[in-house]
PDB file of C-alpha atoms in Angstrom:
ATOM      1  CA  MET A   1      -9.020 104.514 101.386  1.00  0.00           C
ATOM      2  CA  LYS A   2      -8.203 108.125 102.046  1.00  0.00           C
ATOM      3  CA  LYS A   3      -5.470 107.203 104.694  1.00  0.00           C
ATOM      4  CA  ILE A   4      -3.985 105.103 101.859  1.00  0.00           C
ATOM      5  CA  HIS A   5      -4.162 107.508  99.055  1.00  0.00           C
ATOM      6  CA  SER A   6      -2.187 109.839 101.057  1.00  0.00           C
ATOM      7  CA  ILE A   7       0.101 107.216 102.260  1.00  0.00           C
ATOM      8  CA  PHE A   8       0.703 106.182  98.182  1.00  0.00           C
ATOM      9  CA  ILE A   9       0.678 110.010  97.291  1.00  0.00           C
ATOM     10  CA  SER A  10       3.783 110.591  99.707  1.00  0.00           C
ATOM     11  CA  ALA A  11       5.787 107.644  99.220  1.00  0.00           C
ATOM     12  CA  CYS A  12       5.771 108.125  95.573  1.00  0.00           C
ATOM     13  CA  LEU A  13       6.652 111.857  96.300  1.00  0.00           C
ATOM     14  CA  ILE A  14       9.713 111.107  98.546  1.00  0.00           C
ATOM     15  CA  LEU A  15      10.374 108.038  96.283  1.00  0.00           C
ATOM     16  CA  SER A  16      10.707 110.575  93.543  1.00  0.00           C
ATOM     17  CA  PHE A  17      13.217 112.765  95.181  1.00  0.00           C
ATOM     18  CA  ILE A  18      15.332 110.230  96.048  1.00  0.00           C
ATOM     19  CA  ALA A  19      15.059 108.666  92.525  1.00  0.00           C
ATOM     20  CA  THR A  20      15.789 111.980  90.584  1.00  0.00           C
ATOM     21  CA  SER A  21      19.373 112.720  92.987  1.00  0.00           C
ATOM     22  CA  THR A  22      21.377 109.888  90.719  1.00  0.00           C
ATOM     23  CA  ALA A  23      22.090 109.638  87.488  1.00  0.00           C
ATOM     24  CA  SER A  24      23.188 108.039  84.536  1.00  0.00           C
ATOM     25  CA  THR A  25      25.896 109.185  82.038  1.00  0.00           C
ATOM     26  CA  ILE A  26      26.484 109.715  78.367  1.00  0.00           C
ATOM     27  CA  THR A  27      29.587 109.381  77.130  1.00  0.00           C
ATOM     28  CA  ASP A  28      30.569 111.021  74.113  1.00  0.00           C
ATOM     29  CA  THR A  29      34.289 110.505  72.261  1.00  0.00           C
ATOM     30  CA  VAL A  30      35.677 112.009  69.307  1.00  0.00           C
ATOM     31  CA  GLU A  31      38.822 110.367  68.265  1.00  0.00           C
ATOM     32  CA  GLN A  32      41.523 112.384  66.078  1.00  0.00           C
ATOM     33  CA  ASN A  33      45.121 112.854  65.589  1.00  0.00           C
ATOM     34  CA  ILE A  34      45.693 116.090  64.626  1.00  0.00           C
ATOM     35  CA  TYR A  35      48.848 118.331  64.691  1.00  0.00           C
ATOM     36  CA  LEU A  36      48.892 122.171  65.458  1.00  0.00           C
ATOM     37  CA  SER A  37      51.962 124.395  65.411  1.00  0.00           C
ATOM     38  CA  THR A  38      51.718 128.153  66.653  1.00  0.00           C
ATOM     39  CA  TRP A  39      48.886 130.092  65.566  1.00  0.00           C
ATOM     40  CA  GLN A  40      47.156 127.310  64.207  1.00  0.00           C
ATOM     41  CA  THR A  41      43.287 126.280  65.268  1.00  0.00           C
ATOM     42  CA  TYR A  42      41.200 123.542  64.977  1.00  0.00           C
ATOM     43  CA  HIS A  43      37.769 123.810  65.774  1.00  0.00           C
ATOM     44  CA  TYR A  44      35.216 119.936  66.679  1.00  0.00           C
ATOM     45  CA  THR A  45      32.265 119.480  67.917  1.00  0.00           C
ATOM     46  CA  HIS A  46      30.513 117.042  70.004  1.00  0.00           C
ATOM     47  CA  ASP A  47      27.006 115.334  69.200  1.00  0.00           C
ATOM     48  CA  LEU A  48      25.426 113.971  71.795  1.00  0.00           C
ATOM     49  CA  THR A  49      22.068 113.620  69.578  1.00  0.00           C
ATOM     50  CA  ASP A  50      23.508 110.713  68.474  1.00  0.00           C
ATOM     51  CA  ASN A  51      23.186 108.674  71.766  1.00  0.00           C
ATOM     52  CA  ASP A  52      19.713 108.517  72.692  1.00  0.00           C
ATOM     53  CA  PHE A  53      20.159 112.312  74.842  1.00  0.00           C
ATOM     54  CA  VAL A  54      17.501 114.189  75.042  1.00  0.00           C
ATOM     55  CA  LEU A  55      17.665 117.846  74.981  1.00  0.00           C
ATOM     56  CA  GLY A  56      17.638 120.060  77.801  1.00  0.00           C
ATOM     57  CA  ASN A  57      18.914 116.807  80.060  1.00  0.00           C
ATOM     58  CA  ALA A  58      21.700 117.128  80.976  1.00  0.00           C
ATOM     59  CA  LEU A  59      22.555 117.663  84.830  1.00  0.00           C
ATOM     60  CA  SER A  60      26.478 118.148  84.822  1.00  0.00           C
ATOM     61  CA  ALA A  61      29.294 118.074  82.602  1.00  0.00           C
ATOM     62  CA  THR A  62      33.003 117.395  82.050  1.00  0.00           C
ATOM     63  CA  LEU A  63      35.571 117.759  79.599  1.00  0.00           C
ATOM     64  CA  SER A  64      38.251 116.263  78.678  1.00  0.00           C
ATOM     65  CA  ILE A  65      40.838 116.887  75.786  1.00  0.00           C
ATOM     66  CA  ASN A  66      44.337 114.617  75.627  1.00  0.00           C
ATOM     67  CA  LEU A  67      47.647 117.002  74.145  1.00  0.00           C
ATOM     68  CA  TYR A  68      50.943 114.819  73.888  1.00  0.00           C
ATOM     69  CA  ASP A  69      53.771 116.778  72.243  1.00  0.00           C
ATOM     70  CA  ASP A  70      55.178 115.984  69.293  1.00  0.00           C
ATOM     71  CA  ASN A  71      59.188 116.216  70.635  1.00  0.00           C
ATOM     72  CA  ILE A  72      60.950 117.406  67.982  1.00  0.00           C
ATOM     73  CA  GLY A  73      63.684 119.437  68.968  1.00  0.00           C
ATOM     74  CA  LEU A  74      67.115 119.960  67.990  1.00  0.00           C
ATOM     75  CA  TRP A  75      69.360 118.966  70.400  1.00  0.00           C
ATOM     76  CA  PHE A  76      70.730 122.292  71.234  1.00  0.00           C
ATOM     77  CA  LEU A  77      67.462 123.697  71.006  1.00  0.00           C
ATOM     78  CA  PRO A  78      64.749 121.834  72.911  1.00  0.00           C
ATOM     79  CA  ASP A  79      61.436 121.147  71.491  1.00  0.00           C
ATOM     80  CA  GLY A  80      59.598 124.933  73.654  1.00  0.00           C
ATOM     81  CA  PRO A  81      57.200 125.454  75.676  1.00  0.00           C
ATOM     82  CA  GLU A  82      52.950 125.110  74.451  1.00  0.00           C
ATOM     83  CA  LYS A  83      50.499 127.169  75.409  1.00  0.00           C
ATOM     84  CA  THR A  84      47.632 126.361  74.529  1.00  0.00           C
ATOM     85  CA  LEU A  85      44.343 128.293  74.095  1.00  0.00           C
ATOM     86  CA  PHE A  86      40.344 126.519  74.382  1.00  0.00           C
ATOM     87  CA  VAL A  87      37.404 127.824  73.537  1.00  0.00           C
ATOM     88  CA  ILE A  88      34.395 126.135  74.749  1.00  0.00           C
ATOM     89  CA  GLU A  89      31.219 127.389  73.010  1.00  0.00           C
ATOM     90  CA  ASN A  90      32.573 131.258  72.891  1.00  0.00           C
ATOM     91  CA  PHE A  91      35.346 133.082  74.072  1.00  0.00           C
ATOM     92  CA  ASP A  92      34.855 133.682  77.843  1.00  0.00           C
ATOM     93  CA  PHE A  93      36.274 131.887  80.139  1.00  0.00           C
ATOM     94  CA  ASP A  94      33.429 129.860  81.241  1.00  0.00           C
ATOM     95  CA  THR A  95      34.930 126.951  81.180  1.00  0.00           C
ATOM     96  CA  GLY A  96      37.533 127.006  78.649  1.00  0.00           C
ATOM     97  CA  GLY A  97      41.112 128.719  79.633  1.00  0.00           C
ATOM     98  CA  VAL A  98      45.388 128.956  79.069  1.00  0.00           C
ATOM     99  CA  THR A  99      47.344 125.621  79.454  1.00  0.00           C
ATOM    100  CA  PHE A 100      51.157 126.152  79.493  1.00  0.00           C
ATOM    101  CA  GLY A 101      53.161 123.020  78.444  1.00  0.00           C
ATOM    102  CA  ALA A 102      51.652 120.029  76.694  1.00  0.00           C
ATOM    103  CA  ASN A 103      49.260 119.350  78.992  1.00  0.00           C
ATOM    104  CA  ASP A 104      45.669 117.720  78.768  1.00  0.00           C
ATOM    105  CA  PHE A 105      42.219 119.245  78.964  1.00  0.00           C
ATOM    106  CA  TYR A 106      39.806 118.660  82.064  1.00  0.00           C
ATOM    107  CA  ASN A 107      37.077 121.015  83.067  1.00  0.00           C
ATOM    108  CA  ASP A 108      33.617 120.470  85.055  1.00  0.00           C
ATOM    109  CA  LEU A 109      31.652 122.602  81.910  1.00  0.00           C
ATOM    110  CA  GLY A 110      30.458 126.123  82.759  1.00  0.00           C
ATOM    111  CA  ILE A 111      26.445 127.219  82.672  1.00  0.00           C
ATOM    112  CA  GLN A 112      27.129 128.668  79.163  1.00  0.00           C
ATOM    113  CA  ALA A 113      28.566 125.355  77.775  1.00  0.00           C
ATOM    114  CA  LEU A 114      25.769 123.648  80.045  1.00  0.00           C
ATOM    115  CA  GLY A 115      22.732 125.213  78.137  1.00  0.00           C
ATOM    116  CA  ALA A 116      24.391 124.834  75.081  1.00  0.00           C
ATOM    117  CA  ILE A 117      24.458 120.922  75.394  1.00  0.00           C
ATOM    118  CA  ASN A 118      20.794 121.217  76.385  1.00  0.00           C
ATOM    119  CA  TYR A 119      19.414 124.165  74.044  1.00  0.00           C
ATOM    120  CA  ASN A 120      20.653 121.542  70.650  1.00  0.00           C
ATOM    121  CA  GLY A 121      22.859 118.583  72.310  1.00  0.00           C
ATOM    122  CA  LEU A 122      25.738 120.199  70.991  1.00  0.00           C
ATOM    123  CA  LEU A 123      29.628 121.967  71.892  1.00  0.00           C
ATOM    124  CA  ASP A 124      31.611 123.581  69.973  1.00  0.00           C
ATOM    125  CA  ILE A 125      35.198 123.203  70.632  1.00  0.00           C
ATOM    126  CA  THR A 126      38.150 125.275  69.072  1.00  0.00           C
ATOM    127  CA  VAL A 127      41.563 124.645  70.082  1.00  0.00           C
ATOM    128  CA  THR A 128      44.199 126.922  69.290  1.00  0.00           C
ATOM    129  CA  SER A 129      47.988 126.885  69.305  1.00  0.00           C
ATOM    130  CA  LEU A 130      49.379 130.029  71.102  1.00  0.00           C
ATOM    131  CA  TYR A 131      53.256 128.959  70.747  1.00  0.00           C
ATOM    132  CA  GLY A 132      55.013 125.386  70.340  1.00  0.00           C
ATOM    133  CA  ASP A 133      53.215 122.862  68.108  1.00  0.00           C
ATOM    134  CA  PHE A 134      52.068 119.331  69.627  1.00  0.00           C
ATOM    135  CA  PHE A 135      48.925 116.873  68.754  1.00  0.00           C
ATOM    136  CA  ILE A 136      45.208 116.618  69.639  1.00  0.00           C
ATOM    137  CA  GLY A 137      44.850 113.856  70.909  1.00  0.00           C
ATOM    138  CA  ASP A 138      40.815 111.790  72.046  1.00  0.00           C
ATOM    139  CA  SER A 139      38.677 114.335  73.613  1.00  0.00           C
ATOM    140  CA  VAL A 140      35.697 113.243  75.883  1.00  0.00           C
ATOM    141  CA  LEU A 141      32.654 114.380  76.770  1.00  0.00           C
ATOM    142  CA  THR A 142      30.780 113.070  79.799  1.00  0.00           C
ATOM    143  CA  VAL A 143      26.785 114.610  80.773  1.00  0.00           C
ATOM    144  CA  ASP A 144      25.374 113.360  83.792  1.00  0.00           C
ATOM    145  CA  VAL A 145      21.504 112.498  83.030  1.00  0.00           C
ATOM    146  CA  PRO A 146      18.421 111.568  84.801  1.00  0.00           C
ATOM    147  CA  ALA A 147      18.246 108.499  84.702  1.00  0.00           C
ATOM    148  CA  PRO A 148      15.244 106.765  83.309  1.00  0.00           C
ATOM    149  CA  THR A 149      13.686 105.178  86.540  1.00  0.00           C
ATOM    150  CA  SER A 150      13.742 108.705  88.272  1.00  0.00           C
ATOM    151  CA  ILE A 151      11.680 110.222  85.409  1.00  0.00           C
ATOM    152  CA  ALA A 152       9.104 107.452  85.334  1.00  0.00           C
ATOM    153  CA  ILE A 153       8.867 107.925  88.928  1.00  0.00           C
ATOM    154  CA  LEU A 154       8.691 111.518  89.412  1.00  0.00           C
ATOM    155  CA  LEU A 155       6.019 111.527  86.609  1.00  0.00           C
ATOM    156  CA  CYS A 156       4.170 108.736  88.811  1.00  0.00           C
ATOM    157  CA  ALA A 157       4.100 110.971  92.018  1.00  0.00           C
ATOM    158  CA  LEU A 158       2.905 113.772  89.534  1.00  0.00           C
ATOM    159  CA  LEU A 159      -0.206 111.828  88.397  1.00  0.00           C
ATOM    160  CA  ALA A 160      -0.929 111.022  91.907  1.00  0.00           C
ATOM    161  CA  PHE A 161      -0.301 114.389  93.143  1.00  0.00           C
ATOM    162  CA  GLY A 162      -3.162 115.676  90.527  1.00  0.00           C
ATOM    163  CA  VAL A 163      -5.244 112.603  90.663  1.00  0.00           C
ATOM    164  CA  ASN A 164      -5.341 113.635  94.592  1.00  0.00           C
ATOM    165  CA  GLN A 165      -5.708 117.679  93.725  1.00  0.00           C
ATOM    166  CA  SER A 166      -8.715 116.906  90.938  1.00  0.00           C
ATOM    167  CA  ARG A 167     -10.206 114.828  93.694  1.00  0.00           C
ATOM    168  CA  LYS A 168     -10.056 117.446  96.246  1.00  0.00           C
ATOM    169  CA  ALA A 169     -11.624 119.978  94.021  1.00  0.00           C
ATOM    170  CA  LYS A 170     -14.988 117.617  93.121  1.00  0.00           C
ATOM    171  CA  ARG A 171     -15.938 117.713  96.790  1.00  0.00           C
TER     172      ARG A 171
END
């Protein structure tokens, strides 16, 4: 019986290790069509709390912001190159940065932004036009979280391990 119990515990621990390496994905899209000209700023927030997100479960995340040019310029003076500042959570370039031209923004979230998501399920974003004018399109936040089955298997393994330890302590 002891051998079967040990095999069960070992199998649960191995399964929990394998299962926790898989993740599911939560995607939050903020649909927008906002025009910015030089020195204008726009602020918005991604809210994962309405997507069955469990606080503290974000393993990794990416943020994609669509920018597109208004293409308005005089025939002799074309629309100049845009410069855009992206601030994700705080001004530290952990995740944010500067783009030149009306280029889309795509970046993996750094530790500070990922910490904010794990803390309250929100990600604050500020977009500033340093030069030029453009439109801010959709913003897509993709967060990898542990798959629910992974958590269940891990809990099963921990429970089995705890039962085994309590049996050893009683001996």
